[in-house]
Short mmCIF file of C-alpha atoms and ligand atoms in Angstrom, two decimals:
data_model
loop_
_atom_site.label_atom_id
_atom_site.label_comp_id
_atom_site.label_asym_id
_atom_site.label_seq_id
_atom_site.Cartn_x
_atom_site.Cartn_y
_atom_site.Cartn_z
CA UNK A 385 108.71 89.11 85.22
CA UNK A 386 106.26 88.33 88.33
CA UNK A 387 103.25 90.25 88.18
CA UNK A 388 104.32 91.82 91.89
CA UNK A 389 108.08 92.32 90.64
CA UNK A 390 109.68 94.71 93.20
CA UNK A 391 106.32 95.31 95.94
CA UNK A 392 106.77 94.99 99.19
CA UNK A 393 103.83 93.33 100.64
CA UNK A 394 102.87 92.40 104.46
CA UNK A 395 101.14 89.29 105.00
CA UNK A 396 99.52 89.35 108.40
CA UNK A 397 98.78 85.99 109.60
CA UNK A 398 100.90 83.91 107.45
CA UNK A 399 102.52 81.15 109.04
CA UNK A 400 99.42 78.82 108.37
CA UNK A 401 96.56 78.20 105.45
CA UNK A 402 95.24 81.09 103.60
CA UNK A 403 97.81 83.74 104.36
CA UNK A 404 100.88 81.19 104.29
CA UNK A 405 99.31 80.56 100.40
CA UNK A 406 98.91 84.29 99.66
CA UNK A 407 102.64 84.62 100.92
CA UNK A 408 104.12 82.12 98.94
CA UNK A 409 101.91 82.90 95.36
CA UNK A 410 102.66 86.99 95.82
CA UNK A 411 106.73 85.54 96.31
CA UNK A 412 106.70 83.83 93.20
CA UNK A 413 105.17 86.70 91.82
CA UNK A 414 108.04 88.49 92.66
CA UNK A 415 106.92 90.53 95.58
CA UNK A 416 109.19 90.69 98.99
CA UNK A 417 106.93 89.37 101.26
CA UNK A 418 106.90 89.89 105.24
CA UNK A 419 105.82 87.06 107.04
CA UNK A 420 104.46 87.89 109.62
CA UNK A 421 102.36 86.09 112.80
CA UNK A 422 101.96 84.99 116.36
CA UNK A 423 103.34 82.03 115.77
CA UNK A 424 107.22 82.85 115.13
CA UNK A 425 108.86 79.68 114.55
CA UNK A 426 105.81 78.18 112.04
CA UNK A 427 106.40 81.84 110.42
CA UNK A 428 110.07 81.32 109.85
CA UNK A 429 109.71 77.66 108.34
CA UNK A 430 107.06 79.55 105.90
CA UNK A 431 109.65 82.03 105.19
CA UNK A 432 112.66 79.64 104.53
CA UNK A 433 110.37 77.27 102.89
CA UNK A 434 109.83 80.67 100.09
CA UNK A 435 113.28 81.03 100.05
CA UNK A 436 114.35 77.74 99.54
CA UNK A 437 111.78 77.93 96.19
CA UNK A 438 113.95 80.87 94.96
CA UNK A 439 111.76 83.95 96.76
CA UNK A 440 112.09 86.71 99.19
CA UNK A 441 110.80 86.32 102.12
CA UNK A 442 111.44 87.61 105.78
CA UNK A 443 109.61 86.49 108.98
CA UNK A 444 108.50 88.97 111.72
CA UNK A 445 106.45 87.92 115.13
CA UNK A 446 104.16 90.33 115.90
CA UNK A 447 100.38 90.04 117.67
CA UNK A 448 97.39 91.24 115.51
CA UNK A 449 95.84 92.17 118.41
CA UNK A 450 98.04 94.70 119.81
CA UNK A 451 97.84 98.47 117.69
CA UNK A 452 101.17 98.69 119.30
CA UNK A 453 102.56 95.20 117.95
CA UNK A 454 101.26 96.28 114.40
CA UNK A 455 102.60 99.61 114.21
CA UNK A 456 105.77 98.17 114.98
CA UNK A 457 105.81 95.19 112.45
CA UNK A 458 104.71 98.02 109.92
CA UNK A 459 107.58 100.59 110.89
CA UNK A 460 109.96 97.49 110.87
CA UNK A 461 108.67 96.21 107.35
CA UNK A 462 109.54 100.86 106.43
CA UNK A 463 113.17 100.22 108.01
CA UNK A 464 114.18 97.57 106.04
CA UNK A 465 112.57 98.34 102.71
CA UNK A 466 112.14 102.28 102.42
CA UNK A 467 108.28 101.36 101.61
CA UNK A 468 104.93 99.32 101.69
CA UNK A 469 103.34 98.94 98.80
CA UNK A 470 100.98 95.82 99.91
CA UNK A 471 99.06 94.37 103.00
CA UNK A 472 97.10 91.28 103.65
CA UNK A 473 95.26 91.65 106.69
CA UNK A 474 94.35 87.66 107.41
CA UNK A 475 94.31 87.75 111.07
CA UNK A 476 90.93 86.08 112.09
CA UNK A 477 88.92 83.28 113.66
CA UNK A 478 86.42 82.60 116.45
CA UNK A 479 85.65 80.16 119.64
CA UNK A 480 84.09 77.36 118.98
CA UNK A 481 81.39 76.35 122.00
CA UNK A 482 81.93 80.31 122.86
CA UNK A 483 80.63 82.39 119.80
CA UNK A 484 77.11 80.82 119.85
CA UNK A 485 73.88 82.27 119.46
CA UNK A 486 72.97 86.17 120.24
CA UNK A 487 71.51 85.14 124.42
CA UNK A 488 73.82 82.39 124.60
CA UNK A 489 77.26 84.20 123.36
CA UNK A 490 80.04 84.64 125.98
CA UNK A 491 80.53 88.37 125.88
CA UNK A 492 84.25 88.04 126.57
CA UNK A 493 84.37 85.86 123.82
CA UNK A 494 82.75 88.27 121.67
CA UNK A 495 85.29 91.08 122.28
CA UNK A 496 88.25 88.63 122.14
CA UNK A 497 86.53 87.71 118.39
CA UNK A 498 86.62 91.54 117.59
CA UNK A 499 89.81 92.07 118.70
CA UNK A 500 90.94 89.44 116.63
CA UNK A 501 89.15 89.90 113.17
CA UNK A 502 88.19 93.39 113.08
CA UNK A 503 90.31 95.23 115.14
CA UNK A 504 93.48 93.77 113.65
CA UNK A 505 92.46 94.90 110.52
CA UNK A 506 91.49 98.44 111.66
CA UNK A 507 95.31 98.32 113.06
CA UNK A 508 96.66 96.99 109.88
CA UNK A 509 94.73 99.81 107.90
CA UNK A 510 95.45 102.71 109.80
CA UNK A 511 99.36 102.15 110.76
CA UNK A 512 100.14 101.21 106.73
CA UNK A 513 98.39 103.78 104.75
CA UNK A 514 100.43 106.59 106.19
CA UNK A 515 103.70 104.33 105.00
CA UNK A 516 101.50 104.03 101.30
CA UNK A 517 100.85 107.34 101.28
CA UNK A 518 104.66 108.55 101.39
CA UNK A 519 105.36 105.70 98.94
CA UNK A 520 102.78 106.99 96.43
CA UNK A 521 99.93 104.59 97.18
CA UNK A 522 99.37 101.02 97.51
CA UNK A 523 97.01 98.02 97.80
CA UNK A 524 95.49 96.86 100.90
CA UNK A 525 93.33 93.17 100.94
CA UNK A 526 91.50 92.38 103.59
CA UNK A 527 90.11 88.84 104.59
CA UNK A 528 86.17 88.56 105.13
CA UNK A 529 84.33 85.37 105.28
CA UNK A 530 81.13 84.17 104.04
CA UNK A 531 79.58 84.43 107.50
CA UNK A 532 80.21 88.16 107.05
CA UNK A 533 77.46 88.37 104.94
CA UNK A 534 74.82 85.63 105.72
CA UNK A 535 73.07 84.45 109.13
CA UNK A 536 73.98 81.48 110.73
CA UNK A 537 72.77 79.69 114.17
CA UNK A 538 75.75 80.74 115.66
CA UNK A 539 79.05 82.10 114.89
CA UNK A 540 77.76 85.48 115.78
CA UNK A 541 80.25 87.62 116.76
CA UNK A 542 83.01 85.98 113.71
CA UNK A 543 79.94 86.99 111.63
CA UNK A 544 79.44 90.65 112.91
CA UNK A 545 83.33 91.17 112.99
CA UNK A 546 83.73 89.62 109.39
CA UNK A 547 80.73 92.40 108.08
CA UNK A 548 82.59 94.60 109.85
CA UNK A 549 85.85 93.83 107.90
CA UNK A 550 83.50 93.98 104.78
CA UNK A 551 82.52 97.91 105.80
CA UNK A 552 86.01 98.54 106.87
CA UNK A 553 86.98 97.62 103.70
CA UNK A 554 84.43 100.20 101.93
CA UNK A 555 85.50 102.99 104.28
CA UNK A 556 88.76 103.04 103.85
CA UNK A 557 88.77 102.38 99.74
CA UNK A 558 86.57 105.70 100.12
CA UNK A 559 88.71 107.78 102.18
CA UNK A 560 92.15 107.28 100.26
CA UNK A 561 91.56 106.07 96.93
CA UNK A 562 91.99 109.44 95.23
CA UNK A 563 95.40 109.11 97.03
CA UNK A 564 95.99 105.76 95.61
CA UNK A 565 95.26 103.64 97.59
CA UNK A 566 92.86 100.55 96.83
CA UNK A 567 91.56 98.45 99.87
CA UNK A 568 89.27 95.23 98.57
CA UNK A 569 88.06 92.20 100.75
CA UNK A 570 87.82 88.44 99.82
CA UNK A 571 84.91 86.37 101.19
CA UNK A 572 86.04 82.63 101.19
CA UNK A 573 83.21 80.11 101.85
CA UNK A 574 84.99 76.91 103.49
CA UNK A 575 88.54 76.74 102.83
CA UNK A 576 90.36 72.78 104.05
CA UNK A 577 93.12 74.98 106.01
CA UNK A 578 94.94 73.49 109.11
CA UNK A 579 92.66 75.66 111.46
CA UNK A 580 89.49 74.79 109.27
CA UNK A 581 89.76 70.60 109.79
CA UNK A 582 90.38 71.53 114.13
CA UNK A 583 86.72 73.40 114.30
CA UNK A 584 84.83 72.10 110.89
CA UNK A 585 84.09 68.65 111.35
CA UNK A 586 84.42 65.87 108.46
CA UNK A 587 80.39 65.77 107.95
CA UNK A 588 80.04 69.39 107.48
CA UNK A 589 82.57 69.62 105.09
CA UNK A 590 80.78 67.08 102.95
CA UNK A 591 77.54 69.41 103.64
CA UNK A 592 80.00 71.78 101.83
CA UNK A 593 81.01 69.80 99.63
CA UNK A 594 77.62 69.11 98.19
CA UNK A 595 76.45 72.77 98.21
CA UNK A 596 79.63 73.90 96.25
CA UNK A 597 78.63 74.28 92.19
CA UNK A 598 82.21 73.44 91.56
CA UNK A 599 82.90 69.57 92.81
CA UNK A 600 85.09 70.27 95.77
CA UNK A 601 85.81 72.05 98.54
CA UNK A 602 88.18 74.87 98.98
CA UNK A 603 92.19 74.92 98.64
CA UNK A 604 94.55 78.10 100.41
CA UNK A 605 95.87 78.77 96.73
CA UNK A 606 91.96 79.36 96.09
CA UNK A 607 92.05 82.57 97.96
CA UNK A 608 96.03 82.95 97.67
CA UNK A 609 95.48 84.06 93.85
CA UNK A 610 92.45 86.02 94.44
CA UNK A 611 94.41 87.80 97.01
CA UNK A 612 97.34 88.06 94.85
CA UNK A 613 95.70 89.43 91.76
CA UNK A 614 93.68 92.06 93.90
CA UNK A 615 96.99 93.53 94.94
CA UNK A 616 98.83 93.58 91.64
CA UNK A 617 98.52 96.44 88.98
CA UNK A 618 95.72 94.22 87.26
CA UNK A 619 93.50 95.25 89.71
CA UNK A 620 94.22 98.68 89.36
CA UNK A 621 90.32 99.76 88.66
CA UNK A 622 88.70 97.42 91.34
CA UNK A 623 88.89 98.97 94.56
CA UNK A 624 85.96 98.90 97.47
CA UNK A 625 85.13 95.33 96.72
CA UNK A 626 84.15 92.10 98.27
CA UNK A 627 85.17 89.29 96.15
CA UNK A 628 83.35 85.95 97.05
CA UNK A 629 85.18 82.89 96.56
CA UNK A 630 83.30 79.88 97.73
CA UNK A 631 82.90 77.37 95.27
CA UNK A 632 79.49 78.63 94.17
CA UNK A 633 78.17 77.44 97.50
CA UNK A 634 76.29 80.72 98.45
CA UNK A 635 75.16 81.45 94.57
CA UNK A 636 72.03 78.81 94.29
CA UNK A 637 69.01 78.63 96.25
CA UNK A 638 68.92 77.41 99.27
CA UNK A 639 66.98 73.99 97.99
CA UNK A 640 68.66 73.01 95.52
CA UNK A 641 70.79 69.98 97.37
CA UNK A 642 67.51 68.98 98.32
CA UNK A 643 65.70 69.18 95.24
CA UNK A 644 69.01 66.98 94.07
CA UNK A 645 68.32 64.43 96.49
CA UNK A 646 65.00 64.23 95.73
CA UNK A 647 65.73 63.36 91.80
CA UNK A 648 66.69 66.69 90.33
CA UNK A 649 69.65 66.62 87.81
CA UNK A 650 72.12 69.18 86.96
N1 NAD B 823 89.46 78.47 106.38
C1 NAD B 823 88.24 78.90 106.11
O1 NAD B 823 87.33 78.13 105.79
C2 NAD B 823 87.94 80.37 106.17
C3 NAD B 823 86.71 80.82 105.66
C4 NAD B 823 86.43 82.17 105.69
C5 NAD B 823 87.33 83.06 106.23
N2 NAD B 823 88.50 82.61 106.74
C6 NAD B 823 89.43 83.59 107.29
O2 NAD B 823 90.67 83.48 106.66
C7 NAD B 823 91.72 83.88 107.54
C8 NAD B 823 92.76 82.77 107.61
O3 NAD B 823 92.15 81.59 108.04
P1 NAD B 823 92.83 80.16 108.02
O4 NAD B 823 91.77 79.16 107.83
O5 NAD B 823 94.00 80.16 107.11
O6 NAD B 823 93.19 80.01 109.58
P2 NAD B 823 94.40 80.26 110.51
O7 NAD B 823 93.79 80.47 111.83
O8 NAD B 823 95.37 79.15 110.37
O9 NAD B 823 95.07 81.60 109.96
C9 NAD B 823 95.29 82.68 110.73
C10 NAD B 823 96.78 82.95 110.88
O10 NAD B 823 96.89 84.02 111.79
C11 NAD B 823 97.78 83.69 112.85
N3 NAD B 823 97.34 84.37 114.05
C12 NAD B 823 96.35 84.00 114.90
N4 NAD B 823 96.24 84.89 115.90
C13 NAD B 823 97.17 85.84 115.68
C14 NAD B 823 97.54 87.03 116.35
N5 NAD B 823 96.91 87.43 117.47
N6 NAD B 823 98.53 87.78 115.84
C15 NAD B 823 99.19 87.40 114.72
N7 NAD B 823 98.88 86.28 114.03
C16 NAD B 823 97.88 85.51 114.51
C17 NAD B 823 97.75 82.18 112.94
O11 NAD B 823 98.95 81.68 113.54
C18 NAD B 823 97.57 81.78 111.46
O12 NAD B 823 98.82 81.69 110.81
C19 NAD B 823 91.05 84.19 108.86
O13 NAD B 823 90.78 85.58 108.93
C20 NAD B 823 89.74 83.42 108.76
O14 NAD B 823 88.74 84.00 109.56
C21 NAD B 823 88.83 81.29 106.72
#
């Protein structure tokens, strides 16, 4: 039996990459997973695709950045299953040439990024833990990012909104977890999605690439299982938490590529 036999778990943003990954490794766990996204018709070839490999899967449209959008996806997800026991909240991403530098940043931008990545996830919190609660509890994973927790030359308001998600993430884990309810985050470093090789060119993943301890970069299922086992009963004493998977590439110091190229082994 599949370590999520008989959950119900919401993927939000799961037609593509990380959270089309997470939906497919938390169906073969066992779980009846929602697919849901902007993109409808990418979401129901991710759902069919599940299905054809034997899991349950069900695609709903729905924008991340509407509270009204996700409260209905969530009472939708209620109707048809009598409960919610899991949600991925996956929505996220930037403007590239728009989210620069703190005087340079297009300030329209910058709300359209928070509206995105950390309002989503405020939605996707606050509309599914009433549903938990009635249920008994549940499991709530949120997406972060690397940038969430480091400074970069730009990328500033994906970083804020991802340390945001981070913070989110502690709140809520604080507020319900007597009731049951565990909320954790997972920080990917860079992950070769669909959406990653359009705005991370081919030299910087080789910068990457280098940095990481482990010798490549990273894969959707890298996050998918991380995701996977923070919602399943193995999990059931980690709750609050950040989990950074990256490939090692924000563990070292930051000279040790250079040190490398300059003769160092390791
Ligand atoms: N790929 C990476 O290197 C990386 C690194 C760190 C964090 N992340 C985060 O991981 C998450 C997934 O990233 P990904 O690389 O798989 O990219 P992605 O952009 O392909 O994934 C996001 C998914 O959300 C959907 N989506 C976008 N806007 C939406 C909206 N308004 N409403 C509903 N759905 C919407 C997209 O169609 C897509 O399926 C994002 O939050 C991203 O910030 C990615």
């Amino acid at each position: 039996m599949g370590r999520l036999a008989g959950k119900v778990a919401i993927i939000a943003g799961a037609a593509f990459g990380i959270g089309r990954a997470t939906a497919t490794i938390m169906a073969r766990e066992g779980a009846r997973v929602i697919v849901a996204d902007y993109d409808a018709d990418t979401a129901g070839i991710a759902a069919e695709a599940i299905r054809q490999s034997g899991g349950d899967a069900h695609a709903v449209h729905f924008d991340a950045t509407s509270e009204e959008s996700v409260r209905e996806l969530i009472a939708r997800a209620k109707a048809r299953y009598g409960r919610i026991d899991i949600m991925h909240n996956n929505v996220g991403g930037t403007e590239p040439g728009k989210d620069v530098n703190v005087v340079e940043l297009d300030l329209a931008a910058w709300d359209r990024i928070l509206k995105l990545t950390l309002h989503s996830a405020l939605y996707g919190c606050r509309h599914v833990i009433p549903v938990m609660l009635e249920g008994g509890g549940g499991a709530i994973v949120n997406t972060a990012s690397m940038s969430g927790v480091i400074g970069d030359a730009g990328l500033t308001a994906y970083g804020a909104a991802k340390a945001g998600v981070i913070s989110l993430t502690r709140y809520v884990a604080t507020q319900y977890g007597r009731r049951n309810i565990r909320c954790n985050a997972v920080a990917p470093g860079l992950i070769i999605t669909e959406r990653a090789n359009e705005v991370v060119a081919p030299p910087v993943q080789k910068i990457f690439e280098e940095h990481n301890l482990v010798p490549r970069n990273g894969r959707p299922e890298d996050i998918g299982h991380v995701v996977a086992f923070l919602a399943s009963e193995e999990a059931a004493f980690i709750t609050g938490q950040t989990i950074t998977v990256d490939g090692g590439a924000f563990t070292h110091g930051p000279t040790l590529v250079d040190m490398m190229k300059l003769g160092l082994r390791i």
